[in-house]
XYZ file of C-alpha atoms in Angstrom:
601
model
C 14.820 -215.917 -50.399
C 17.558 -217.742 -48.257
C 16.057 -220.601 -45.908
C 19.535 -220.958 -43.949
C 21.881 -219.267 -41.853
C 25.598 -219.991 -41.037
C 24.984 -220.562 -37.273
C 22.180 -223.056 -38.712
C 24.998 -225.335 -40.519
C 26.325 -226.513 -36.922
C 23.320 -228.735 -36.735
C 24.127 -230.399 -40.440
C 26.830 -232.060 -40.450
C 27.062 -234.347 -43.051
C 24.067 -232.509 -45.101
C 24.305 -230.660 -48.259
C 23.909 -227.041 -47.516
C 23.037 -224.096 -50.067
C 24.157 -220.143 -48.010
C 24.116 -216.924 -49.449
C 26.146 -214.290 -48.005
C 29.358 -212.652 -48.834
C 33.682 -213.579 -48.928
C 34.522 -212.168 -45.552
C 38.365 -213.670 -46.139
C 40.020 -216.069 -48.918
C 43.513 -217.648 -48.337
C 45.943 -220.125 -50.353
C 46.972 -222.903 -49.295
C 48.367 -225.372 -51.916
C 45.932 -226.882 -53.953
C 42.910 -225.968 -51.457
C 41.485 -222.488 -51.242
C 40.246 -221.461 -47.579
C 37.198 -218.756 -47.733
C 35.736 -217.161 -44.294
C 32.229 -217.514 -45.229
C 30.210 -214.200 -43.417
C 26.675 -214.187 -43.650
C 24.517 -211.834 -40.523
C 24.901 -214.588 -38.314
C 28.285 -215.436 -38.315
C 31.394 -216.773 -40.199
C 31.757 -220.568 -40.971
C 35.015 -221.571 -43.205
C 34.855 -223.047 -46.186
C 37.650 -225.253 -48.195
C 37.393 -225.439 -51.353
C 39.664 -225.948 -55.067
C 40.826 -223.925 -57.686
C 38.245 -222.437 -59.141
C 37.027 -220.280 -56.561
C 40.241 -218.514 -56.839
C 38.522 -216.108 -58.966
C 36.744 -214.760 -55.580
C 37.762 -211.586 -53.628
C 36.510 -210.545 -50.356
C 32.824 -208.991 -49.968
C 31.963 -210.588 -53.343
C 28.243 -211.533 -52.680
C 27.697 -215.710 -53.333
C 26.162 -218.444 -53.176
C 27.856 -221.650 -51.851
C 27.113 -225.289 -52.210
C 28.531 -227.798 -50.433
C 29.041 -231.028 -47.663
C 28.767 -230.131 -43.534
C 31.733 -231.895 -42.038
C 32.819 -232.294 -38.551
C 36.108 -230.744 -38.384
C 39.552 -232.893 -37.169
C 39.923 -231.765 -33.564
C 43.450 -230.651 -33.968
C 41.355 -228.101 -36.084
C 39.138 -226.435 -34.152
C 38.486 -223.087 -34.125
C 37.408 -222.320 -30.406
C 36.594 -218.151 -31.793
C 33.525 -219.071 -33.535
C 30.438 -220.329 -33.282
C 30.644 -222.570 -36.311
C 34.477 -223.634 -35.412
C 33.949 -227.490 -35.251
C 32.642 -227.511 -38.844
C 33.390 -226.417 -41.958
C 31.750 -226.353 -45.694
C 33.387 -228.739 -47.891
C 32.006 -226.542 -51.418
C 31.405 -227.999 -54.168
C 29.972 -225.463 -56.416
C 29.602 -221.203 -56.244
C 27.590 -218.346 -58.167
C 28.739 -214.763 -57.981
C 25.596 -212.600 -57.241
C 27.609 -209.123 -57.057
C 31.296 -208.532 -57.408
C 33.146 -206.376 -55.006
C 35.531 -203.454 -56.006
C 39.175 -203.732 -54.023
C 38.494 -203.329 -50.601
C 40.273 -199.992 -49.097
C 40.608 -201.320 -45.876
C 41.269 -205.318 -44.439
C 38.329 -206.432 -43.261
C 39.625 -209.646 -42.037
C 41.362 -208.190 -38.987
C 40.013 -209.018 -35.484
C 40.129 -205.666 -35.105
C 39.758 -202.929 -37.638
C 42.173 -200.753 -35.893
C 41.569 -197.402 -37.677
C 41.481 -194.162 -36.332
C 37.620 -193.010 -36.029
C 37.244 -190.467 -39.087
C 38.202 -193.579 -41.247
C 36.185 -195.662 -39.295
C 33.016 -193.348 -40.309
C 34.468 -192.475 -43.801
C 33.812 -196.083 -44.630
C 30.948 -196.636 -42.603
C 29.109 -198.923 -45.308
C 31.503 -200.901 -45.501
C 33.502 -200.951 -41.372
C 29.434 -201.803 -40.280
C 30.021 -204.939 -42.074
C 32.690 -205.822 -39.361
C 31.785 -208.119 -37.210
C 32.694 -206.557 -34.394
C 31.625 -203.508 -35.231
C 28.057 -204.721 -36.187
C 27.848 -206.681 -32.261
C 27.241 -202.812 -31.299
C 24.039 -202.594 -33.336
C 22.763 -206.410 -31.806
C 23.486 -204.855 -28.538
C 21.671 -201.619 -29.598
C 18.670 -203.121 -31.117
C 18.173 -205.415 -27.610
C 18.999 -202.482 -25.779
C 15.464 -200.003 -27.147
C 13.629 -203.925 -27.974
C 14.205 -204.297 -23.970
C 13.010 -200.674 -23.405
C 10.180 -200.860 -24.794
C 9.064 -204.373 -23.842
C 9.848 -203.182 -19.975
C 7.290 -200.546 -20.465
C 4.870 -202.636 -21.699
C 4.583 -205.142 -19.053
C 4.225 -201.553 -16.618
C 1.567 -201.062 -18.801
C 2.830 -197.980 -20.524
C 1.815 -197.455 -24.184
C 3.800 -196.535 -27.480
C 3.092 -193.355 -29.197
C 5.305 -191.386 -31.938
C 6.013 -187.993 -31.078
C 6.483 -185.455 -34.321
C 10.062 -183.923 -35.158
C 8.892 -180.604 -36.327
C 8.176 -178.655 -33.958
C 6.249 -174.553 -33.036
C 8.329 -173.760 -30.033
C 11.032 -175.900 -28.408
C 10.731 -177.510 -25.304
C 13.652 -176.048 -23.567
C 14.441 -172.334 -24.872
C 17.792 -171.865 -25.443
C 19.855 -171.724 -29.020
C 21.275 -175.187 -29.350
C 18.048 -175.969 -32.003
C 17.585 -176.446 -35.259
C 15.886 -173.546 -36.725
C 13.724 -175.036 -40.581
C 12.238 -172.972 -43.160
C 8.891 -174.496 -43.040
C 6.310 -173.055 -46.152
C 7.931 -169.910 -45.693
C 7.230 -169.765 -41.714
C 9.549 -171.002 -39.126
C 9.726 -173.888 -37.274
C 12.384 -176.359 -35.473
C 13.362 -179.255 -35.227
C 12.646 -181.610 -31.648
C 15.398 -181.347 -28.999
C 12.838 -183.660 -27.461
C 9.519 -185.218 -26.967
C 8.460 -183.335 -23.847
C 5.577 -181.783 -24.510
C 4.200 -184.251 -26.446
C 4.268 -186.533 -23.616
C 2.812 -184.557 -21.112
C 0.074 -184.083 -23.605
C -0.471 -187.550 -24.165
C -0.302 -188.542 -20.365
C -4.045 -187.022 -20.024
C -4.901 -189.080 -22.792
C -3.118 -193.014 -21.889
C -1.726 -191.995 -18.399
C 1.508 -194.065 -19.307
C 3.589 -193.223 -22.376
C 6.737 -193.985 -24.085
C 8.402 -193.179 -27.171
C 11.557 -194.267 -29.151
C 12.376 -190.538 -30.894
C 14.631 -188.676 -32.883
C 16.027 -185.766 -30.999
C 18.088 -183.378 -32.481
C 20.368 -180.636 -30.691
C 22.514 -177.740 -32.053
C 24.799 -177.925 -29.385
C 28.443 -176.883 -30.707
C 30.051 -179.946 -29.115
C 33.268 -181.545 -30.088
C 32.889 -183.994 -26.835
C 33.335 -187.617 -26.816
C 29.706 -188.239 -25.964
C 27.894 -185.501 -27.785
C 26.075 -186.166 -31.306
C 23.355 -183.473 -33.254
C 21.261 -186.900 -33.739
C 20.588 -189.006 -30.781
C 17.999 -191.950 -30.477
C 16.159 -191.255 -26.833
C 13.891 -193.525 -24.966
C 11.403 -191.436 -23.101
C 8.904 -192.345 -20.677
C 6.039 -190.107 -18.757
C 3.313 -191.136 -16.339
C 0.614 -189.890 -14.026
C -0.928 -190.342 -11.165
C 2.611 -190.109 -9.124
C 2.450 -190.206 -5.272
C 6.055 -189.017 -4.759
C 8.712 -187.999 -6.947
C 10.725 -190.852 -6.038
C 8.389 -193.170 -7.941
C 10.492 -191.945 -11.410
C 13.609 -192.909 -10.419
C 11.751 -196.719 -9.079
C 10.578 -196.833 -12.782
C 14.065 -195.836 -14.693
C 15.878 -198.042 -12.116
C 13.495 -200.794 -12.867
C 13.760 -200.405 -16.690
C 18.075 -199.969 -16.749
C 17.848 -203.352 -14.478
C 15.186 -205.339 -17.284
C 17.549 -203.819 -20.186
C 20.706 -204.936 -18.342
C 19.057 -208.283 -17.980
C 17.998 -208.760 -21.940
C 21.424 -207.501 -23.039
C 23.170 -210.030 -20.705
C 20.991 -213.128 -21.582
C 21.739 -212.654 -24.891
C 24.772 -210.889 -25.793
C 27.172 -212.887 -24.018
C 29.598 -212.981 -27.310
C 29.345 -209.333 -28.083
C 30.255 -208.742 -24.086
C 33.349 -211.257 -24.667
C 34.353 -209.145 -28.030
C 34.929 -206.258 -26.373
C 36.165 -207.660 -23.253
C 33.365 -205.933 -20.846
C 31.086 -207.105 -18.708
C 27.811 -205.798 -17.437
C 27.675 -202.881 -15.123
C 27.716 -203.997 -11.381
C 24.707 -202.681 -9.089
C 23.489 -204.094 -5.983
C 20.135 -204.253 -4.789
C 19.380 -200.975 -5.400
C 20.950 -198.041 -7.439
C 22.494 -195.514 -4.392
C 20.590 -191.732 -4.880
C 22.594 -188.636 -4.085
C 21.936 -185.381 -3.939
C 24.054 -182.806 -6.283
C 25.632 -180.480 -3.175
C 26.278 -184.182 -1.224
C 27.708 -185.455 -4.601
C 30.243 -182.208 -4.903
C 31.222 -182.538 -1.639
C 32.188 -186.188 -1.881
C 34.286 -184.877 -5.095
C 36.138 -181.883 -3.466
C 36.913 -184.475 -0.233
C 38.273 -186.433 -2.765
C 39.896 -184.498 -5.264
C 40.723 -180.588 -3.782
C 38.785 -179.884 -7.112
C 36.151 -177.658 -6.231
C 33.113 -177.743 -8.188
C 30.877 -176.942 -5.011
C 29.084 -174.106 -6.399
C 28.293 -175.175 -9.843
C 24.763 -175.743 -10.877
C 25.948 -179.123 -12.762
C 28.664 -181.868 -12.969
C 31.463 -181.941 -15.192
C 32.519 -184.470 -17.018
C 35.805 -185.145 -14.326
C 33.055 -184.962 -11.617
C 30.543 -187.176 -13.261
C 33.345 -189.695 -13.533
C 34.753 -189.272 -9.768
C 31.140 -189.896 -7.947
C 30.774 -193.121 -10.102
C 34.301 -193.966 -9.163
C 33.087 -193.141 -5.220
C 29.338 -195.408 -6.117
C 31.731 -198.433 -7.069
C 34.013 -198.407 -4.668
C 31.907 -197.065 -1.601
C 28.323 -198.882 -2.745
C 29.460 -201.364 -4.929
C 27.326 -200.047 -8.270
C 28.787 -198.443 -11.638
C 25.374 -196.394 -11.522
C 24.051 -193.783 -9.563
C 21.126 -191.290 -9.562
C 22.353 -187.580 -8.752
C 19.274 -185.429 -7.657
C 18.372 -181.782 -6.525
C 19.278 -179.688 -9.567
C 19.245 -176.129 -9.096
C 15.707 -174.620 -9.857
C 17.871 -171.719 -12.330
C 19.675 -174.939 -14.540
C 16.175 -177.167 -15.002
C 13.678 -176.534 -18.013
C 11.372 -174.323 -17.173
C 8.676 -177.098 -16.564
C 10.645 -178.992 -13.557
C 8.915 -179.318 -10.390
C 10.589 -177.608 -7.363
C 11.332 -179.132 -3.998
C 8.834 -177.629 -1.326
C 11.324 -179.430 1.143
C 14.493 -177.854 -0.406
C 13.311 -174.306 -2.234
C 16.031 -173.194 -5.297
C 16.136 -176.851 -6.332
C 14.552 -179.233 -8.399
C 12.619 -182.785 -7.997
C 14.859 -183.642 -10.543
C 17.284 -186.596 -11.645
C 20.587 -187.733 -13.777
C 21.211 -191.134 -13.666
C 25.214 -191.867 -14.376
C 26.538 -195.242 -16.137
C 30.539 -195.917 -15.981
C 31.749 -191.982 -15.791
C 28.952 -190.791 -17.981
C 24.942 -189.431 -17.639
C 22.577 -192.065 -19.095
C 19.526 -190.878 -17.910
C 18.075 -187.209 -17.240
C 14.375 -186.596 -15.587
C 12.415 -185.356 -13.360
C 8.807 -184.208 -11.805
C 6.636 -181.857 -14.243
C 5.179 -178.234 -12.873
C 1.089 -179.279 -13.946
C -0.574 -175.998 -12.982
C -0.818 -173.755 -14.945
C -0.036 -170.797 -13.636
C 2.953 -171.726 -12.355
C 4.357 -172.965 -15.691
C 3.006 -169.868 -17.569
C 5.085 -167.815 -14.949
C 8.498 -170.089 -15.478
C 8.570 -169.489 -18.841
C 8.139 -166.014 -18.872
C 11.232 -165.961 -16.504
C 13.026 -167.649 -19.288
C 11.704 -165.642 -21.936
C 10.063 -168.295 -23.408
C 6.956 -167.683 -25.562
C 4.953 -170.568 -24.300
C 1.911 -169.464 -26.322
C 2.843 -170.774 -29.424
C 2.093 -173.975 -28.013
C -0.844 -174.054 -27.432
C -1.754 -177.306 -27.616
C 0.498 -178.233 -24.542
C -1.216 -175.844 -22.565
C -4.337 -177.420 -23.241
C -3.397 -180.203 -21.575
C -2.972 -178.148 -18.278
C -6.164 -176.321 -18.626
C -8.054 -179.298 -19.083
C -6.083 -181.449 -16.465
C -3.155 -183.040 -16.004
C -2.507 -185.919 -13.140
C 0.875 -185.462 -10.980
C 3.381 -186.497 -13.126
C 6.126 -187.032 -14.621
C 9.239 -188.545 -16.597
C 12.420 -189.257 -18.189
C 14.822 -189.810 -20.863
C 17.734 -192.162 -21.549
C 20.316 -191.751 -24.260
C 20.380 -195.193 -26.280
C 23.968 -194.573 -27.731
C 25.081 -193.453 -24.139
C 23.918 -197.135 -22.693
C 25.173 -199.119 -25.572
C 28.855 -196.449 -25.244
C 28.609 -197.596 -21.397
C 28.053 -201.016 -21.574
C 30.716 -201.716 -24.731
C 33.228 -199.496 -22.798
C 33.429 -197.292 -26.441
C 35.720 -194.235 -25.888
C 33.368 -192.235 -27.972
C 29.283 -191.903 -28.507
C 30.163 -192.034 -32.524
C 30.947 -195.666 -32.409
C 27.853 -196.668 -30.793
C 25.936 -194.847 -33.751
C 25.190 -196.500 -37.049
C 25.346 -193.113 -38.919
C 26.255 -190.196 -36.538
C 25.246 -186.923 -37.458
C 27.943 -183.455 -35.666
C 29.170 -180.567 -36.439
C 31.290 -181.762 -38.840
C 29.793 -185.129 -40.779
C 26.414 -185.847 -42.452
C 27.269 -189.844 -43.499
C 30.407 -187.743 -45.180
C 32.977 -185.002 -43.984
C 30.878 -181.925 -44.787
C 34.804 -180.161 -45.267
C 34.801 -182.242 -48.485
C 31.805 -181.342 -49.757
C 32.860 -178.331 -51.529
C 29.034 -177.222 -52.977
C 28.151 -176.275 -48.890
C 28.796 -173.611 -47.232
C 32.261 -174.138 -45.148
C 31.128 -174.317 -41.622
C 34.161 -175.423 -39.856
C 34.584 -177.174 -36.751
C 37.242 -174.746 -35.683
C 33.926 -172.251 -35.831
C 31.766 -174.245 -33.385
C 34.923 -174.549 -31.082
C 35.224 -170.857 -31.091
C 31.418 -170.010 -30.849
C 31.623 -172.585 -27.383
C 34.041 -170.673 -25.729
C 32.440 -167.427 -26.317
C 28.998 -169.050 -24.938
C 30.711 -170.209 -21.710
C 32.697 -166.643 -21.312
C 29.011 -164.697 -22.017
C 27.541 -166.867 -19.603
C 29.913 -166.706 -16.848
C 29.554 -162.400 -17.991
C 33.807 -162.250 -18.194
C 34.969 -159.522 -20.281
C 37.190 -160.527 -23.187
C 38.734 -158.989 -26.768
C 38.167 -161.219 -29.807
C 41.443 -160.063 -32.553
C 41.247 -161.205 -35.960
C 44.257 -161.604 -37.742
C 46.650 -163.507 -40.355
C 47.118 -167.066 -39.967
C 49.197 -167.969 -36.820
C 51.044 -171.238 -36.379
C 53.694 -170.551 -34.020
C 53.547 -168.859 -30.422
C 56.223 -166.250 -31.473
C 54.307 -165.506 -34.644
C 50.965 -165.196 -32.555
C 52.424 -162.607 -29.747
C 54.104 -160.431 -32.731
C 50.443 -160.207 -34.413
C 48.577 -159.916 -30.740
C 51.306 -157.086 -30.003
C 51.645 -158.874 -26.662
C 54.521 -160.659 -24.992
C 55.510 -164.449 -25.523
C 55.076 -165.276 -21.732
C 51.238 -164.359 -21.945
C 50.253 -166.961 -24.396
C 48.576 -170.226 -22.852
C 49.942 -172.875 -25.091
C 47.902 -175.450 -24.466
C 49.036 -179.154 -25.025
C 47.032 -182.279 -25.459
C 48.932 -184.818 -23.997
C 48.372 -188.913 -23.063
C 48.729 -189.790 -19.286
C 48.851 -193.461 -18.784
C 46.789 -193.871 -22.050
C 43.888 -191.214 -21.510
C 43.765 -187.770 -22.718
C 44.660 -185.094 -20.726
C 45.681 -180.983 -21.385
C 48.171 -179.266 -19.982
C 48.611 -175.106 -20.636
C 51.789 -173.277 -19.726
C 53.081 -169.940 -20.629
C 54.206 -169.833 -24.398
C 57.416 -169.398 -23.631
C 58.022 -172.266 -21.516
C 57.932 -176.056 -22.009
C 56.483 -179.363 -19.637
C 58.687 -180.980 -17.459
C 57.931 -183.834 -18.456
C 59.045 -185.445 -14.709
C 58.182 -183.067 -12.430
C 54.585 -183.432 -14.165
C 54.631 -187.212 -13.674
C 56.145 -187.562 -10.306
C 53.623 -184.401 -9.191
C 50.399 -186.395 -10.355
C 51.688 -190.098 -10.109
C 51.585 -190.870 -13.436
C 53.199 -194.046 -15.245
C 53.384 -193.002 -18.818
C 53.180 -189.745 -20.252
C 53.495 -188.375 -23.933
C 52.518 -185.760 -26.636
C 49.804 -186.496 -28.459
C 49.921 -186.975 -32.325
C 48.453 -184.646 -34.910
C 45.163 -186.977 -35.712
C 45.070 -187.752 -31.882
C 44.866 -183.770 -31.313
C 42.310 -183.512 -34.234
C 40.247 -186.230 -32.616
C 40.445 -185.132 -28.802
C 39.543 -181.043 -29.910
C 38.413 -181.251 -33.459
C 41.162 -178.725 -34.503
C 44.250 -178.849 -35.589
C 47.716 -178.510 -33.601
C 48.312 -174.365 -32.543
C 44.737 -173.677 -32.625
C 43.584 -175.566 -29.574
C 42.525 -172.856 -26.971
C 43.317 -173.633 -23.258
C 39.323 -175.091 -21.902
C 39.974 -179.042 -21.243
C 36.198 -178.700 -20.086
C 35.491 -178.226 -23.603
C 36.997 -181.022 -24.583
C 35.812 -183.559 -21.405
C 39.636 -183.749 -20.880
C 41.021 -183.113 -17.117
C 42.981 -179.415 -17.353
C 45.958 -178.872 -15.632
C 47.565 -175.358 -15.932
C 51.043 -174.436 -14.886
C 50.956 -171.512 -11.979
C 53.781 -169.617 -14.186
C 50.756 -168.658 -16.478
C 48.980 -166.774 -13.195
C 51.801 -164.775 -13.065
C 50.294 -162.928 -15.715
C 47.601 -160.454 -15.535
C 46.141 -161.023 -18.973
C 46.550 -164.094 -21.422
C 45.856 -164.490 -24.625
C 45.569 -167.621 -26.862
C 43.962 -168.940 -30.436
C 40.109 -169.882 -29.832
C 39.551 -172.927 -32.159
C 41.619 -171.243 -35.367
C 44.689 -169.975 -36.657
C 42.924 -166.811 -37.809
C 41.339 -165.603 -34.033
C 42.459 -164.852 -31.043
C 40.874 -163.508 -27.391
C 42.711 -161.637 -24.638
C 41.318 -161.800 -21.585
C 42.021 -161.599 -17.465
C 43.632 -164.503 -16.151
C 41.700 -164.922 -12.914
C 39.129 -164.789 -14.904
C 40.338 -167.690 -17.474
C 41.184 -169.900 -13.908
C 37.423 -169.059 -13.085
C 35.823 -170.241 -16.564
C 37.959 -172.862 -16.887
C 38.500 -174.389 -13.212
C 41.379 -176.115 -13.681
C 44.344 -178.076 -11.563
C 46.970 -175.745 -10.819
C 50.835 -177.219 -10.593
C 54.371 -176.548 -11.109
C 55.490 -178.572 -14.389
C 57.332 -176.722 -16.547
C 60.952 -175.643 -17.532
């Protein structure tokens, strides 16, 4: 076993050392060979001679050699090890590496994010793709040290589950000995349970979610960190807990990931004393005052909302977080407490981090009655768990909980543009470790599907009448109206465009194109351009003619041009070349709530 670390050689300077690890770099120079050392702590250089020409990067060695101070003209102020270096004097090749297929050298990888995950064994090794994981393994460490001094206890909660906790179809249905069973979209009733056994529980868990999402911050696999308690005086007391935990992680990851912070040029998120509390109606109307976009009615945030009232909590309170409360009653699982004080809505929380919800929880419904009656509402066959209701019939404190998102804090914190990177193996709709498109022994589930089924989910929801219209592949709006048997004008061609660097779609009438000026002179924007195919495969998930005109779907601001409302009916390609749906316009502008303009030509 190795007894010594590069960031240990800073202290040996003039001592023989003997490190293990693997050729991060290797570069000529002369006579003298100059190898980046990389072990898990860091990168030290090495000169050496001629005979450890033989080496290639991530061959796996073991180095001998002199600590020396390095000349000061020398210095490399980037790493920890940069006064020093490893004059070698002897090497043994413990594995030999294949050619590389991508420089790992770089300071930054700079690949496009399927790559990124193709080569995930191998990007991890990155060093600044690995400072994610130190920053995610401090982040859950903190969480569950900060329950522990509350005096909370650890328990494991199981993954297979009878009945899921929230109803709903975004689960995971398993064949389990012939009988069915899911997987956990959470731990919920398993802490409630345990509550009437420790009174204060937490557990690091696997939750897993069907959700057809092809959002930056959605995965199938997510790591949560859950807490429940009892013996609550006021609802309140939950969001003093979370507040106090976010603060005691904050601390942890700032004490000692001051380097990782630097890499990715971020610092921590800013809150005063206390994180400001809102409630969802006050929230919407801060949004509408600010924006005209009006979202007043809607049971939830969107994405563009959840990122204007943490634009408002900066500027106005002078924190990047903020708790959103009051959830309608009709949008909570079945098991959230009302508000005697505000009837239709919830004693319920979010908790938002930099544009994006961290944190959900809430107060739990404990009698019995009254949760036997919710779920029936929801059509929800609580009886097949009937060790929950145990629980309630042999009594259960006041209580209640939440549950933060581990990849969402460490996506926050890092400033990542997507919740894949701050993932060491993410799991969607359309990877398991690999692309499931090239595994050709499964059953082709494509993306483009999932895109497809999520429109026709928020159309059934919103009960909007539609026609779905199979037909042959379709790549150009002309070819889709002849096959539609409708006219060019009533396509939405929607566009995924870059405004001043951030993703943005804009839908017009097929047979018109942006104006490009008007649009950036109407919204004040700098730089504007088209995006390219991979950047329209990684925004929507689809490819280029196929992506149908719901920006909502995508977490990308919408802005539609008002020639398209001249139409009565519109029709457009739903996530593939092969399917279409026609449907009422005022009804598209009502599903899809988008910014109306003049832009195009």
């Amino acid at each position: 076993m190795k007894k010594l670390f590069v960031e240990d050689t800073i202290n040996k300077i003039g001592q023989e050392v003997e490190l293990y690890g693997w050729v991060h770099n290797i570069r000529t120079h002369k006579n003298i060979i100059f190898i980046d050392f990389r072990d898990r702590s860091g990168i030290v250089q090495v000169v050496a001679n001629n005979k450890f020409k033989i080496l290639s990067p991530e061959d796996v060695i073991m180095i001998k050699g002199t600590v020396n101070k390095r000349p000061a003209n020398m210095v490399n102020a980037k790493l920890k090890t940069g006064e020093i270096e490893i004059q070698a004097k002897e090497f043994k090749i413990l594995a030999k590496a294949e050619t590389l297929p991508l420089d790992l050298s770089k300071e930054n990888l700079n690949l496009n994010l399927p790559t990124l995950l193709d080569y995930r064994s191998l990007t991890l090794r990155h060093p600044k793709i690995s400072a994610i994981f130190k920053v995610q393994e401090t982040v859950i460490d903190a969480f569950r040290r900060g329950m522990k001094e509350k005096q909370f206890i650890e328990f494991q909660s199981p993954v297979i589950i009878p009945q899921t906790a929230e109803g709903g179809s975004d689960v995971f249905e398993v064949n389990y000995f012939e009988k069915k069973a899911f997987l956990s979209q959470s731990p919920q009733f398993y802490k409630q349970i345990m509550v009437g056994v420790f009174e204060r529980v937490f557990t690091v868990n696997k939750t897993l979610r069907a959700e057809p999402s092809v959002t930056t911050r959605h995965l199938t696999e997510v790591t949560t960190l859950d807490a429940e308690f009892g013996f609550i005086d006021s609802w309140t007391e939950l969001m003093d807990m979370a507040e106090y935990i976010i603060k005691f992680i904050f601390n942890e990851v700032k004490k000692n990931h001051q380097e990782e912070l630097n890499l990715y040029n971020t610092t921590m998120p800013k809150i005063q004393d206390a994180i400001p509390r809102i409630k969802l109606r006050e929230a919407q109307r801060i949004i509408y005052k600010r924006t005209k976009r009006d979202n007043r009615n809607e049971p939830d945030l969107q994405p563009e909302d959840e990122k204007e009232i943490c634009k408002w909590a900066a500027e106005e309170k002078g924190s990047e977080l903020i708790f959103v409360t009051h959830y309608p009653a009709s949008k909570r699982p079945f098991y959230t407490f009302e508000d005697p004080e505000d009837p239709g809505y919830t004693q319920s929380f979010d908790l938002l981090g930099r544009g994006t919800e961290w944190l959900t929880g809430g107060r739990r419904i404990i009698n019995l009655q009254t949760l036997l009656k919710k779920a029936k509402e929801r059509d929800i066959d609580i009886k097949k768990s009937e060790l929950y209701l145990q629980a309630f019939r042999y009594g259960l404190p006041p209580e209640g909980g939440y549950s933060f998102g581990s990849e969402r804090i460490v996506m926050g914190i890092l400033r990542l543009s997507n919740i894949r990177e701050a993932s060491l193996f993410p799991r969607d709709m359309e990877r398991i470790d690999v692309r499931l498109s090239t595994v050709a022994s499964q059953t082709k589930v494509t993306q483009n599907s999932y895109v497809f089924q999520k429109i026709k989910k928020k159309l059934d929801d919103a009960n909007i009448a539609y026609e779905v219209m199979k037909h042959k592949p379709v790549y150009t709006s002309e070819d889709a109206a002849k096959v539609r048997g409708t006219e060019l004008k009533q396509g939405a061609k929607a566009l995924i465009m870059f405004a001043d660097k951030k993703p943005v779609m804009l839908v017009l009438p097929a047979d018109r194109k942006v104006d490009m000026k008007k649009f950036k002179s109407e919204y004040k924007i700098g730089d504007l351009r088209m995006a390219t195919v991979e950047e329209v495969r990684k925004v929507t998930g689809v490819e280029i003619g196929a992506v149908p005109p719901f920006g909502n779907i995508f977490e990308t601001p919408l802005y539609v041009d008002s020639k398209l409302g001249e139409n009565e009916r519109i029709s457009f390609n739903a996530g593939e070349h092969t399917r279409s749906i026609v449907m009422e316009y005022k009804d598209f502008e009502k599903v899809a709530k988008p910014i109306i303009g003049d832009f195009s030509i």
